[in-house]
Every structure is written in structure tokens, then in C-alpha cells.
Amino acid sequence: MTVTIVGSQLGDEGKGGVVDLFGDAADVIARYQGGDNAGHTVVVGGDEYKLSLVPSGAVRGKTGVLGNGCVVNPETLFEEIDALRERGLDPDVRVARRAHVILPYHRVLDGIEEDVKSDADLDAGTTGRGIGPTYEDKAGRRGVRVGDLLDPEVLRERLEYAVPQKRALYEDVYGGDAGEEFDVDALFEQYRAYGERIRNEGMDVNAGDYLADRIDDGDTVMLEGAQGTSLDIDHGVYPYVTSSNPTAGYAATGTGLGPTTVGQGEVVGVVKAYLSRVGTGPLPTELTGDDEDLAEYIREEGGEYGTVTGRPRRVGWLDLPMLRHAARANGFTGLAINHLDVLAGLDEVKVGHAYELDGDTIYSMPATTERWGDCEPVFRTFDGWPEFDPEAVAAEGYEALPEQAREYVEYVESELDTAAYALGVGPGREETVVQQNPFEQ
Ligand code: GDP
Ligand code: IMO
Ligand code: MG
């Protein structure tokens, strides 16, 4: 069976920690979308690992697969693999030949287009990793795939078609001064060498076949989503989204496993007990104005600074319409509710239970972001819970959580009609109250 881990909000819900927690029971951990825009944190016994591209299961020595739905920056890939080796791990990472490659010009164009868009407030506050331009080229059928890096003749052909267009766009439309990022020969040499290393290390796979074979052999597969449902290009707050589909349906498309395989497994929605957002766009439950101090307090307690970019994250109360939307779009079979420790010590905790829009009360998200921005949250107020010792609570189990925190958890479970498999009370593997293991369903 498979277990798919999906962000239910705006990214950084603690997916890396959940993959690490339940990943022990998996043999293979595959990412199905996104690239090095992700920043997944795993904390084990005081050691912290931050991974942008390599699947989080590498920390447990599991095979990591980057599926065809991912966009791969080989430079990041090898930097991360080398850094993990330096820390004494032996990561086994496979890359789909069908996955698209992020080239240096994608990063340049990502930055410049964000600059131009910012004049019209349309910039998403991207991570600058070239994600959007790479997916654009994939859809435009002018991308370079991992398999092309392994075949110098094809690689040169692809670059000779794409690069002059990119150079013209950069110079003639944006008025830039193109350097080596737009030079066919320089790119060819650099990326051919990456291809050689991928081949020499036996990393390239036909991801769908590879994963299906492992399942046939009796192995278990975990599918690791990056970003979150409200950053999904179809189901998120367009255009302030990423350029891929973090939602669970893409776990099939982005790996080559069938939807029936993924659908027969478990889909765990990772929920942060409040909201945080690194990028731009509306955020109805955001803590602003008089609540700025509270936002600052939560930001400091929760370490709410971007894993990839270090930017301070915007902070808001939990948004239930956003979660109802995510539960439907992903078909969650279970939840992991994180960061309950961060809210400990507050007198009261609010949640946006519904929205008021044009005099109506609505319970899910409108389909356009402009309408979402018009929504006024209808808050429910919960009693706060006292500070507690996370490791002691994790060791003792659910009943050891303060009663008010349990009430909060049970409210979320009941609104989403989905049980929480895990409750995060700190960043570490040992700081989690485990209720059920999705691999043991
Ligand atoms: P991801 O992108 O969803 O994997 O999440 P990030 O790693 O970007 O951000 C989550 C941050 O919160 C990381 O620093 C985690 O170590 C940390 N974290 C995860 N779960 C918890 C939790 O339950 N409590 C606290 N305090 N921190 C957590
Ligand atoms: P993880 O996997 C939070 C946001 C960016 C921006 C938008 C588009 O760690 O949860 P992109 O670089 O993807 O084109 O940026 O998406 N974003 C994330 N926010 N967590 C992430 O990943 C994100 N990946 C992208 O801030 O608003
Ligand atoms: Mg992150």
C-alpha cells in the first residue's frame, strides 16, 4: 500500500517531520511534484536536516525517488547528496528520466518576471528557484528532461532550440544582459557532466516501473508532497501559487503509479495548528494591525522563517474553510496536526470557522482569490492551553495533552470528519503524539 503525505494549507505545515515519523515503515519515499522550492525539516535527537529536493526519507536511509512530476536542479541535488554524505549518511536517490530539469536561465527568468509582476501586485513571492519557468517549458514542450542529460546528442538539440528563445526573451523583452546562463556551449558541458554523474551513480530510473516493481516485490511506498493545497496551481489561490499540483491526485500522475494504487492507500493531510505564509496574496485570518504583537509572538515561538529563503512568514489563525477545501480536494483519510506547542500559553486561540461573503455565510473557499480576499472570517474562540512538556506528553499519549488542546484537536477532526493520526508538539521525532500509523490501517 502507499501513504501519501500532503500539505493542507500554504506549505511548511511540517510535512518533512511527518514523512520522517511514519517513513520508518516505508521502503521507498518518492516526491511527485515541485523542486528545490521545498524546504522540509527533519529533527532527530537534536540533529536537524533541511532538505529541498532529496526526499525526507533519506534521513532514515530509505530509497528516495524524484518522480516525473518533479523539476530537478541537478546542482541542488548533488549538493544535498554530498552534504548528507558528509554527515555520515548514505543517501540512495533515484531520479525519473521523465522529470524536467531546471536550468540556470529558468532561475534568471523567475527573478526577472517576479520583479516585473510586482508592479501590478501579481508577484507570488517565489523562492526564485526557477520553478515556474521550468514548468512553463514542460507545458510548452520545450523542456529538457533528466533522460536528455544522458544523451549528449539529444541534450544539444534541446538546448539549441530552447536557449536562443530564452536569450531573446531576456534581452529583447526584459532588456537584460545575458551571460553564461544563456550560452548553449557552456550549458551543454555543465549539464552533460551532471548527466554522466547521474548515470555513473545509477540514479536514473523509469519512475513508474521502478515504483511498481518495488510494490510487486512487497515493498511499501510513501509519497511525499511538497508545498500545500492552497499553493496548488489548480486548487490554490491562483496566481499566488506554485506551478505544480501538491494535491494527492498528482501523486499518481507525478510518479507513474496508477490512481487506483494511490487511492487504495492512505492520504494524510498535514495541518499546522495556525496559518503561516511566506509569499504574497490575501489571507483572511491573518494577524495584522492590533494583532501584530501576537503574530510576532507566534512567529518567534514557531520559528516562522522560510526554510529556503529565511523570509519572516506571515501568520494567521487556523482557517477551517481552507481545510474543508483541502480535505475534499485530497480525500484525506487521516490528519497530522502540528505545532500545538506553539500556541500553548495563549489565553485564547481563535479559528476562522466560516466566512461572511456578501451577507452569506460560507464554509469553503471561493474559487477566485479576489473573492477569497473579500471574505471576512467568522471566528470561534477556544480557551488557550497551558505550556506542557512535549516529550513527556508524547511518551504518555493523547490523554496527557492539556484538555483545551484536545478540545481544539477534536473540533478540527470533527469539522473535517477525519481522525488525527499524529499530533505535533515539537519539531523532533520524539515530540509527536502518535495515535495511529497509516501503514497499519
Ligand atoms: P514542511 O515544508 O512542511 O516540511 O515544513 P518546514 O520544515 O518548512 O517547516 C516546519 C517547521 O516547523 C520546521 O522547522 C519543523 O522542524 C518545525 N515543526 C514541525 N512540526 C512541529 C511541531 O509540532 N511543533 C514545532 N514547534 N515545530 C514543528
Ligand atoms: P514546502 O514544501 C511554503 C510559495 C512561494 C510563493 C509561491 C510560488 O517547504 O512546504 P515558487 O518558488 O514555487 O514558484 O513560489 O509558493 N512556496 C512555498 N511556501 N512552503 C513551500 O514549500 C513553498 N514552495 C513554494 O513562497 O508564494
Ligand atoms: Mg517547508
Short mmCIF file of C-alpha atoms and ligand atoms in Angstrom, two decimals:
data_model
loop_
_atom_site.label_atom_id
_atom_site.label_comp_id
_atom_site.label_asym_id
_atom_site.label_seq_id
_atom_site.Cartn_x
_atom_site.Cartn_y
_atom_site.Cartn_z
CA MET A 1 0.00 0.00 0.00
CA THR A 2 1.02 3.63 -0.31
CA VAL A 3 0.77 6.52 2.13
CA THR A 4 0.65 10.00 0.63
CA ILE A 5 1.62 12.98 2.76
CA VAL A 6 0.07 16.28 1.62
CA GLY A 7 0.23 19.85 2.90
CA SER A 8 -3.28 21.09 3.62
CA GLN A 9 -2.54 24.82 3.78
CA LEU A 10 0.19 27.08 2.42
CA GLY A 11 3.28 24.92 2.82
CA ASP A 12 5.59 24.50 5.81
CA GLU A 13 3.00 22.56 7.79
CA GLY A 14 5.69 20.13 8.96
CA LYS A 15 5.44 17.56 6.14
CA GLY A 16 9.12 16.61 6.46
CA GLY A 17 8.61 15.69 10.11
CA VAL A 18 5.54 13.57 9.30
CA VAL A 19 7.37 11.79 6.46
CA ASP A 20 10.18 11.06 8.90
CA LEU A 21 7.78 9.90 11.61
CA PHE A 22 5.81 7.42 9.52
CA GLY A 23 8.59 6.80 6.99
CA ASP A 24 10.15 4.14 9.18
CA ALA A 25 7.54 1.71 7.89
CA ALA A 26 8.26 2.60 4.23
CA ASP A 27 10.96 1.21 1.99
CA VAL A 28 10.79 3.91 -0.67
CA ILE A 29 9.86 7.58 -0.37
CA ALA A 30 9.00 9.39 -3.58
CA ARG A 31 8.34 13.02 -4.29
CA TYR A 32 5.80 13.63 -7.04
CA GLN A 33 5.96 17.39 -7.71
CA GLY A 34 7.87 20.59 -7.06
CA GLY A 35 11.59 21.00 -6.84
CA ASP A 36 14.05 22.80 -4.62
CA ASN A 37 11.43 25.39 -3.72
CA ALA A 38 10.50 22.99 -0.92
CA GLY A 39 12.23 23.12 2.44
CA HIS A 40 11.46 20.07 4.55
CA THR A 41 12.86 19.80 8.05
CA VAL A 42 13.59 16.59 9.91
CA VAL A 43 14.78 16.78 13.52
CA VAL A 44 16.15 13.63 15.13
CA GLY A 45 17.79 13.55 18.53
CA GLY A 46 18.93 17.17 18.30
CA ASP A 47 20.21 16.85 14.71
CA GLU A 48 18.37 18.98 12.16
CA TYR A 49 18.25 18.18 8.45
CA LYS A 50 16.83 20.64 5.94
CA LEU A 51 16.09 19.12 2.57
CA SER A 52 14.92 20.97 -0.52
CA LEU A 53 14.97 18.24 -3.10
CA VAL A 54 16.10 14.91 -1.72
CA PRO A 55 13.06 13.13 -0.19
CA SER A 56 12.98 13.40 3.61
CA GLY A 57 13.20 9.62 3.99
CA ALA A 58 16.93 9.87 3.16
CA VAL A 59 17.49 10.67 6.83
CA ARG A 60 16.22 7.18 7.71
CA GLY A 61 18.28 5.57 4.94
CA LYS A 62 15.24 4.89 2.72
CA THR A 63 15.42 4.93 -1.05
CA GLY A 64 14.34 8.36 -2.28
CA VAL A 65 12.76 8.82 -5.71
CA LEU A 66 12.19 12.10 -7.53
CA GLY A 67 9.20 11.32 -9.72
CA ASN A 68 8.45 12.52 -13.23
CA GLY A 69 6.26 15.31 -11.82
CA CYS A 70 9.25 16.95 -10.13
CA VAL A 71 11.52 19.62 -11.56
CA VAL A 72 15.12 18.83 -10.77
CA ASN A 73 18.01 21.20 -10.32
CA PRO A 74 21.00 18.83 -10.56
CA GLU A 75 23.23 21.31 -8.78
CA THR A 76 20.97 21.26 -5.69
CA LEU A 77 20.56 17.51 -5.97
CA PHE A 78 24.28 16.81 -5.78
CA GLU A 79 24.91 19.49 -3.17
CA GLU A 80 22.32 17.86 -0.92
CA ILE A 81 23.57 14.34 -1.54
CA ASP A 82 27.15 15.43 -0.84
CA ALA A 83 26.11 17.30 2.32
CA LEU A 84 24.24 14.23 3.61
CA ARG A 85 27.30 12.06 2.88
CA GLU A 86 29.46 14.49 4.83
CA ARG A 87 27.10 13.99 7.76
CA GLY A 88 27.68 10.25 7.62
CA LEU A 89 24.53 9.22 5.73
CA ASP A 90 24.50 7.17 2.56
CA PRO A 91 21.55 8.53 0.56
CA ASP A 92 20.14 6.29 -2.19
CA VAL A 93 18.37 8.71 -4.54
CA ARG A 94 16.77 7.83 -7.89
CA VAL A 95 15.59 10.36 -10.44
CA ALA A 96 12.89 9.87 -13.04
CA ARG A 97 14.17 10.13 -16.61
CA ARG A 98 10.89 11.90 -17.36
CA ALA A 99 11.44 14.62 -14.74
CA HIS A 100 12.19 18.08 -16.10
CA VAL A 101 15.47 19.84 -15.45
CA ILE A 102 15.78 23.34 -14.01
CA LEU A 103 18.42 25.23 -15.99
CA PRO A 104 20.18 28.43 -14.92
CA TYR A 105 18.07 30.53 -17.29
CA HIS A 106 14.92 29.38 -15.51
CA ARG A 107 16.17 30.91 -12.30
CA VAL A 108 17.14 34.16 -14.00
CA LEU A 109 13.72 34.40 -15.66
CA ASP A 110 11.92 33.55 -12.40
CA GLY A 111 13.58 36.54 -10.72
CA ILE A 112 13.01 38.98 -13.52
CA GLU A 113 9.37 38.08 -14.03
CA GLU A 114 8.67 38.45 -10.33
CA ASP A 115 10.20 41.93 -10.49
CA VAL A 116 8.03 42.92 -13.41
CA LYS A 117 4.89 41.39 -11.86
CA SER A 118 5.45 43.22 -8.59
CA ASP A 119 4.49 46.47 -10.32
CA ALA A 120 0.99 45.01 -10.71
CA ASP A 121 0.99 43.19 -7.33
CA LEU A 122 0.94 39.90 -9.19
CA ASP A 123 4.22 38.54 -7.87
CA ALA A 124 3.76 35.37 -5.83
CA GLY A 125 6.90 35.95 -3.78
CA THR A 126 8.51 32.90 -5.36
CA THR A 127 11.51 31.14 -3.92
CA GLY A 128 13.48 32.21 -7.01
CA ARG A 129 14.39 28.62 -7.82
CA GLY A 130 13.15 28.72 -11.42
CA ILE A 131 10.15 26.51 -10.69
CA GLY A 132 7.53 28.41 -12.71
CA PRO A 133 9.66 28.90 -15.85
CA THR A 134 10.63 25.19 -15.83
CA TYR A 135 7.01 24.00 -15.64
CA GLU A 136 6.16 26.55 -18.36
CA ASP A 137 8.73 24.93 -20.62
CA LYS A 138 7.38 21.50 -19.75
CA ALA A 139 3.88 22.56 -20.82
CA GLY A 140 5.34 24.38 -23.84
CA ARG A 141 7.07 21.14 -24.91
CA ARG A 142 10.48 22.77 -25.00
CA GLY A 143 11.82 21.45 -21.70
CA VAL A 144 14.95 19.43 -21.03
CA ARG A 145 14.34 16.19 -19.18
CA VAL A 146 16.66 14.15 -16.98
CA GLY A 147 16.76 11.48 -19.70
CA ASP A 148 18.06 14.09 -22.16
CA LEU A 149 21.07 14.78 -19.93
CA LEU A 150 22.14 11.18 -20.50
CA ASP A 151 22.19 11.53 -24.28
CA PRO A 152 24.56 14.29 -25.46
CA GLU A 153 23.06 14.44 -28.93
CA VAL A 154 19.53 14.98 -27.66
CA LEU A 155 20.72 17.40 -24.99
CA ARG A 156 22.42 19.58 -27.58
CA GLU A 157 19.36 19.53 -29.81
CA ARG A 158 17.09 20.57 -26.95
CA LEU A 159 19.38 23.36 -25.86
CA GLU A 160 19.87 24.65 -29.39
CA TYR A 161 16.13 25.03 -29.71
CA ALA A 162 15.33 26.49 -26.31
CA VAL A 163 18.28 28.66 -25.33
CA PRO A 164 18.19 31.24 -28.16
CA GLN A 165 14.49 31.82 -27.37
CA LYS A 166 15.27 32.37 -23.73
CA ARG A 167 18.15 34.66 -24.57
CA ALA A 168 15.92 36.73 -26.85
CA LEU A 169 13.23 36.90 -24.16
CA TYR A 170 15.75 38.03 -21.58
CA GLU A 171 17.49 40.57 -23.77
CA ASP A 172 14.75 41.86 -26.08
CA VAL A 173 11.73 41.77 -23.77
CA TYR A 174 13.32 42.35 -20.38
CA GLY A 175 16.40 44.30 -21.51
CA GLY A 176 18.81 42.01 -19.65
CA ASP A 177 22.46 41.39 -20.41
CA ALA A 178 22.68 37.64 -21.00
CA GLY A 179 25.66 35.74 -19.58
CA GLU A 180 26.66 32.06 -19.40
CA GLU A 181 23.16 31.12 -18.22
CA PHE A 182 22.09 31.64 -21.84
CA ASP A 183 25.09 30.09 -23.59
CA VAL A 184 24.42 26.79 -25.36
CA ASP A 185 28.01 25.51 -25.21
CA ALA A 186 28.52 26.34 -21.55
CA LEU A 187 25.18 24.79 -20.59
CA PHE A 188 25.84 21.72 -22.71
CA GLU A 189 29.15 20.99 -20.96
CA GLN A 190 27.80 21.56 -17.50
CA TYR A 191 24.59 19.55 -17.91
CA ARG A 192 26.21 16.71 -19.84
CA ALA A 193 28.52 16.31 -16.85
CA TYR A 194 25.52 16.17 -14.49
CA GLY A 195 24.03 13.50 -16.75
CA GLU A 196 27.24 11.48 -16.52
CA ARG A 197 27.20 11.64 -12.76
CA ILE A 198 23.54 10.59 -12.64
CA ARG A 199 24.32 7.62 -14.87
CA ASN A 200 27.57 6.69 -13.09
CA GLU A 201 25.82 6.65 -9.76
CA GLY A 202 22.98 4.54 -11.20
CA MET A 203 20.39 7.16 -10.24
CA ASP A 204 18.22 7.37 -13.38
CA VAL A 205 15.04 5.31 -13.40
CA ASN A 206 11.77 4.94 -15.18
CA ALA A 207 9.95 6.02 -12.02
CA GLY A 208 6.59 4.35 -12.68
CA ASP A 209 8.17 0.99 -13.49
CA TYR A 210 10.63 1.28 -10.64
CA LEU A 211 7.96 2.03 -8.03
CA ALA A 212 5.52 -0.57 -9.35
CA ASP A 213 8.29 -3.20 -9.28
CA ARG A 214 9.17 -2.33 -5.69
CA ILE A 215 5.49 -2.64 -4.74
CA ASP A 216 5.29 -6.00 -6.54
CA ASP A 217 8.29 -7.11 -4.52
CA GLY A 218 6.34 -6.38 -1.34
CA ASP A 219 7.92 -3.03 -0.51
CA THR A 220 5.91 -0.10 0.83
CA VAL A 221 5.98 3.31 -0.79
CA MET A 222 5.39 6.69 0.76
CA LEU A 223 4.60 9.67 -1.46
CA GLU A 224 5.90 12.97 -0.15
CA GLY A 225 4.06 16.09 -1.23
CA ALA A 226 5.76 19.46 -1.23
CA GLN A 227 4.08 22.88 -0.82
CA GLY A 228 0.40 22.72 0.13
CA THR A 229 -3.15 22.60 -1.21
CA SER A 230 -3.67 26.36 -1.25
CA LEU A 231 -0.43 26.68 -3.28
CA ASP A 232 -1.73 24.17 -5.85
CA ILE A 233 -1.87 25.64 -9.36
CA ASP A 234 -5.43 24.32 -9.81
CA HIS A 235 -6.87 24.25 -6.30
CA GLY A 236 -4.91 27.04 -4.66
CA VAL A 237 -5.08 30.82 -4.50
CA TYR A 238 -4.09 31.49 -8.10
CA PRO A 239 -1.95 33.38 -9.12
CA TYR A 240 -0.20 33.38 -5.71
CA VAL A 241 0.58 29.70 -6.07
CA THR A 242 3.36 27.41 -7.15
CA SER A 243 3.40 25.90 -10.63
CA SER A 244 2.62 22.28 -9.77
CA ASN A 245 -0.11 20.21 -8.09
CA PRO A 246 0.68 19.34 -4.48
CA THR A 247 -2.78 17.74 -4.12
CA ALA A 248 -2.99 13.98 -3.81
CA GLY A 249 -4.26 13.30 -7.34
CA TYR A 250 -0.89 14.28 -8.67
CA ALA A 251 0.81 11.62 -6.55
CA ALA A 252 -0.29 9.26 -9.33
CA THR A 253 0.50 11.48 -12.31
CA GLY A 254 3.80 12.62 -10.84
CA THR A 255 5.14 9.12 -10.19
CA GLY A 256 3.57 6.90 -12.83
CA LEU A 257 1.70 4.79 -10.27
CA GLY A 258 -1.96 4.42 -11.14
CA PRO A 259 -4.62 6.47 -9.32
CA THR A 260 -6.11 3.20 -8.10
CA THR A 261 -2.81 2.32 -6.42
CA VAL A 262 -2.57 5.69 -4.71
CA GLY A 263 -6.30 5.73 -3.98
CA GLN A 264 -6.26 2.38 -2.26
CA GLY A 265 -3.72 3.77 0.16
CA GLU A 266 -3.87 6.44 2.81
CA VAL A 267 -3.75 10.20 2.26
CA VAL A 268 -2.57 12.11 5.32
CA GLY A 269 -3.23 15.85 5.42
CA VAL A 270 -0.65 17.81 7.37
CA VAL A 271 -2.20 20.73 9.24
CA LYS A 272 -0.38 23.46 11.10
CA ALA A 273 -2.45 24.49 14.16
CA TYR A 274 -2.44 28.06 12.81
CA LEU A 275 -1.51 29.56 9.43
CA SER A 276 1.79 30.75 8.06
CA ARG A 277 2.62 32.04 4.61
CA VAL A 278 5.94 33.13 3.07
CA GLY A 279 4.54 34.53 -0.16
CA THR A 280 2.09 37.22 -1.16
CA GLY A 281 -1.71 37.29 -1.68
CA PRO A 282 -4.77 37.67 0.57
CA LEU A 283 -5.01 35.85 3.89
CA PRO A 284 -8.40 36.41 5.61
CA THR A 285 -7.39 35.14 9.06
CA GLU A 286 -4.01 36.93 9.05
CA LEU A 287 -2.95 38.54 12.33
CA THR A 288 -2.33 42.16 11.41
CA GLY A 289 -2.89 45.62 12.89
CA ASP A 290 -3.69 45.31 16.62
CA ASP A 291 -2.75 41.64 16.45
CA GLU A 292 0.75 42.30 15.12
CA ASP A 293 2.33 41.56 18.54
CA LEU A 294 0.56 38.24 18.70
CA ALA A 295 1.76 37.44 15.16
CA GLU A 296 5.28 38.31 16.23
CA TYR A 297 4.97 36.08 19.31
CA ILE A 298 3.77 33.09 17.25
CA ARG A 299 6.44 33.75 14.60
CA GLU A 300 9.17 33.60 17.24
CA GLU A 301 7.72 30.60 19.12
CA GLY A 302 7.16 28.68 15.91
CA GLY A 303 10.40 29.75 14.19
CA GLU A 304 8.29 31.04 11.31
CA TYR A 305 11.04 32.00 8.91
CA GLY A 306 11.22 30.44 5.43
CA THR A 307 13.37 27.28 5.28
CA VAL A 308 14.57 28.09 1.76
CA THR A 309 14.71 31.88 1.80
CA GLY A 310 14.85 32.84 5.50
CA ARG A 311 11.97 35.30 4.97
CA PRO A 312 9.73 36.02 8.02
CA ARG A 313 6.43 34.24 7.43
CA ARG A 314 3.07 35.96 7.72
CA VAL A 315 0.96 34.43 10.50
CA GLY A 316 -2.79 33.92 10.93
CA TRP A 317 -5.36 31.84 12.80
CA LEU A 318 -6.35 28.43 11.52
CA ASP A 319 -8.71 28.74 8.54
CA LEU A 320 -11.35 25.99 8.53
CA PRO A 321 -12.84 26.77 5.09
CA MET A 322 -9.31 26.30 3.70
CA LEU A 323 -9.07 22.94 5.46
CA ARG A 324 -12.52 21.78 4.31
CA HIS A 325 -11.48 22.61 0.76
CA ALA A 326 -8.24 20.66 1.24
CA ALA A 327 -9.99 17.66 2.79
CA ARG A 328 -12.29 17.38 -0.23
CA ALA A 329 -9.65 18.05 -2.90
CA ASN A 330 -7.27 15.47 -1.43
CA GLY A 331 -9.66 12.94 0.09
CA PHE A 332 -7.79 12.85 3.39
CA THR A 333 -8.02 9.58 5.26
CA GLY A 334 -6.14 10.96 8.26
CA LEU A 335 -4.56 14.13 9.62
CA ALA A 336 -1.34 15.16 11.30
CA ILE A 337 -1.93 18.32 13.33
CA ASN A 338 1.35 20.06 14.14
CA HIS A 339 2.64 22.96 16.21
CA LEU A 340 0.19 22.54 19.10
CA ASP A 341 3.08 23.51 21.39
CA VAL A 342 3.48 26.87 19.64
CA LEU A 343 0.02 28.03 20.73
CA ALA A 344 0.49 26.82 24.33
CA GLY A 345 0.42 29.64 26.87
CA LEU A 346 -2.03 31.87 24.97
CA ASP A 347 -5.17 32.95 26.85
CA GLU A 348 -7.37 32.14 23.92
CA VAL A 349 -6.99 30.61 20.49
CA LYS A 350 -9.20 31.57 17.58
CA VAL A 351 -10.11 29.77 14.40
CA GLY A 352 -11.79 31.10 11.30
CA HIS A 353 -14.77 28.73 11.35
CA ALA A 354 -16.53 30.14 8.26
CA TYR A 355 -16.51 33.25 6.06
CA GLU A 356 -19.00 36.05 5.56
CA LEU A 357 -19.20 36.99 1.90
CA ASP A 358 -21.82 39.46 0.62
CA GLY A 359 -24.05 38.75 3.62
CA ASP A 360 -23.84 34.96 3.20
CA THR A 361 -22.05 32.56 5.49
CA ILE A 362 -19.90 30.13 3.54
CA TYR A 363 -17.89 27.14 4.72
CA SER A 364 -15.42 26.52 1.88
CA MET A 365 -13.12 28.71 -0.20
CA PRO A 366 -14.42 30.73 -3.15
CA ALA A 367 -12.81 29.74 -6.45
CA THR A 368 -11.22 33.09 -7.16
CA THR A 369 -8.59 34.63 -4.99
CA GLU A 370 -10.15 38.08 -5.31
CA ARG A 371 -13.38 36.75 -3.79
CA TRP A 372 -11.36 34.95 -1.13
CA GLY A 373 -9.77 38.29 -0.27
CA ASP A 374 -13.29 39.72 0.21
CA CYS A 375 -14.14 37.07 2.81
CA GLU A 376 -14.46 38.16 6.43
CA PRO A 377 -13.69 35.31 8.80
CA VAL A 378 -16.31 34.24 11.31
CA PHE A 379 -14.18 33.38 14.31
CA ARG A 380 -14.71 30.82 17.05
CA THR A 381 -12.76 31.29 20.22
CA PHE A 382 -11.27 28.42 22.19
CA ASP A 383 -9.73 28.51 25.66
CA GLY A 384 -5.97 28.52 25.43
CA TRP A 385 -3.97 25.67 26.94
CA PRO A 386 -1.06 25.82 29.35
CA GLU A 387 2.56 25.12 28.44
CA PHE A 388 3.43 21.43 28.72
CA ASP A 389 6.45 19.17 28.44
CA PRO A 390 6.35 17.90 24.83
CA GLU A 391 8.42 14.76 25.32
CA ALA A 392 6.50 13.72 28.41
CA VAL A 393 3.18 14.25 26.62
CA ALA A 394 4.42 12.36 23.56
CA ALA A 395 5.55 9.48 25.75
CA GLU A 396 2.32 9.34 27.76
CA GLY A 397 -0.05 9.77 24.87
CA TYR A 398 -3.12 11.73 23.91
CA GLU A 399 -4.74 11.97 27.34
CA ALA A 400 -1.64 13.76 28.63
CA LEU A 401 -2.29 16.73 26.32
CA PRO A 402 -3.97 19.64 28.10
CA GLU A 403 -7.74 19.28 27.91
CA GLN A 404 -8.16 22.55 25.98
CA ALA A 405 -5.70 21.38 23.31
CA ARG A 406 -7.65 18.14 22.96
CA GLU A 407 -10.83 20.14 22.51
CA TYR A 408 -9.16 22.09 19.70
CA VAL A 409 -7.93 18.91 18.02
CA GLU A 410 -11.32 17.24 18.30
CA TYR A 411 -13.01 20.28 16.78
CA VAL A 412 -10.73 20.04 13.71
CA GLU A 413 -11.24 16.27 13.45
CA SER A 414 -14.99 16.63 13.66
CA GLU A 415 -15.22 19.53 11.16
CA LEU A 416 -13.14 17.55 8.64
CA ASP A 417 -14.67 14.23 9.61
CA THR A 418 -11.14 12.81 9.69
CA ALA A 419 -9.11 11.41 12.57
CA ALA A 420 -5.72 12.78 13.57
CA TYR A 421 -3.06 10.10 13.25
CA ALA A 422 -0.39 12.29 14.81
CA LEU A 423 -0.19 15.46 16.89
CA GLY A 424 2.98 17.52 16.70
CA VAL A 425 4.08 19.06 19.99
CA GLY A 426 7.61 20.00 18.94
CA PRO A 427 9.95 19.73 15.95
CA GLY A 428 11.60 16.46 16.98
CA ARG A 429 10.66 12.92 16.00
CA GLU A 430 10.13 12.19 19.71
CA GLU A 431 7.85 15.22 20.12
CA THR A 432 4.82 13.71 18.45
CA VAL A 433 1.75 12.08 19.94
CA VAL A 434 1.16 9.13 17.63
CA GLN A 435 -2.42 7.92 17.54
CA GLN A 436 -2.30 5.59 14.55
CA ASN A 437 0.27 4.58 11.97
CA PRO A 438 -1.23 4.93 8.46
CA PHE A 439 0.80 1.92 7.28
CA GLU A 440 -1.02 -0.22 9.84
CA GLN A 441 -4.56 0.56 8.66
P1 GDP B 1 7.47 21.37 5.56
O1 GDP B 1 7.89 22.23 4.44
O2 GDP B 1 6.01 21.12 5.57
O3 GDP B 1 8.26 20.09 5.68
O4 GDP B 1 7.76 22.21 6.89
P2 GDP B 1 9.10 23.08 7.21
O5 GDP B 1 10.18 22.15 7.59
O6 GDP B 1 9.38 24.05 6.15
O7 GDP B 1 8.58 23.94 8.44
C1 GDP B 1 8.09 23.37 9.58
C2 GDP B 1 8.96 23.81 10.78
O8 GDP B 1 8.31 23.51 11.97
C3 GDP B 1 10.29 23.08 10.85
O9 GDP B 1 11.25 23.91 11.45
C4 GDP B 1 9.96 21.88 11.72
O10 GDP B 1 11.09 21.36 12.40
C5 GDP B 1 9.02 22.52 12.70
N1 GDP B 1 7.98 21.64 13.23
C6 GDP B 1 7.33 20.60 12.67
N2 GDP B 1 6.37 20.12 13.49
C7 GDP B 1 6.41 20.90 14.60
C8 GDP B 1 5.64 20.95 15.81
O11 GDP B 1 4.72 20.17 16.04
N3 GDP B 1 6.00 21.92 16.72
C9 GDP B 1 7.00 22.81 16.50
N4 GDP B 1 7.27 23.72 17.43
N5 GDP B 1 7.72 22.80 15.36
C10 GDP B 1 7.42 21.86 14.44
P1 IMO B 2 7.34 23.39 1.38
O1 IMO B 2 7.41 22.09 0.62
C1 IMO B 2 5.89 27.48 1.57
C2 IMO B 2 5.47 29.58 -2.26
C3 IMO B 2 6.34 30.78 -2.51
C4 IMO B 2 5.46 31.59 -3.43
C5 IMO B 2 4.78 30.52 -4.27
C6 IMO B 2 5.46 30.27 -5.60
O2 IMO B 2 8.54 23.64 2.21
O3 IMO B 2 6.07 23.47 2.15
P2 IMO B 2 7.66 29.01 -6.33
O4 IMO B 2 9.09 29.24 -5.96
O5 IMO B 2 7.16 27.65 -6.01
O6 IMO B 2 7.37 29.40 -7.75
O7 IMO B 2 6.84 30.05 -5.43
O8 IMO B 2 4.80 29.35 -3.49
N1 IMO B 2 6.17 28.33 -1.89
C7 IMO B 2 6.19 27.80 -0.67
N2 IMO B 2 5.72 28.28 0.50
N3 IMO B 2 6.47 26.26 1.52
C8 IMO B 2 6.93 25.76 0.36
O9 IMO B 2 7.38 24.50 0.23
C9 IMO B 2 6.84 26.56 -0.80
N4 IMO B 2 7.21 26.39 -2.09
C10 IMO B 2 6.77 27.48 -2.74
O10 IMO B 2 6.64 31.47 -1.33
O11 IMO B 2 4.44 32.23 -2.71
MG MG B 3 8.94 23.99 4.13
#
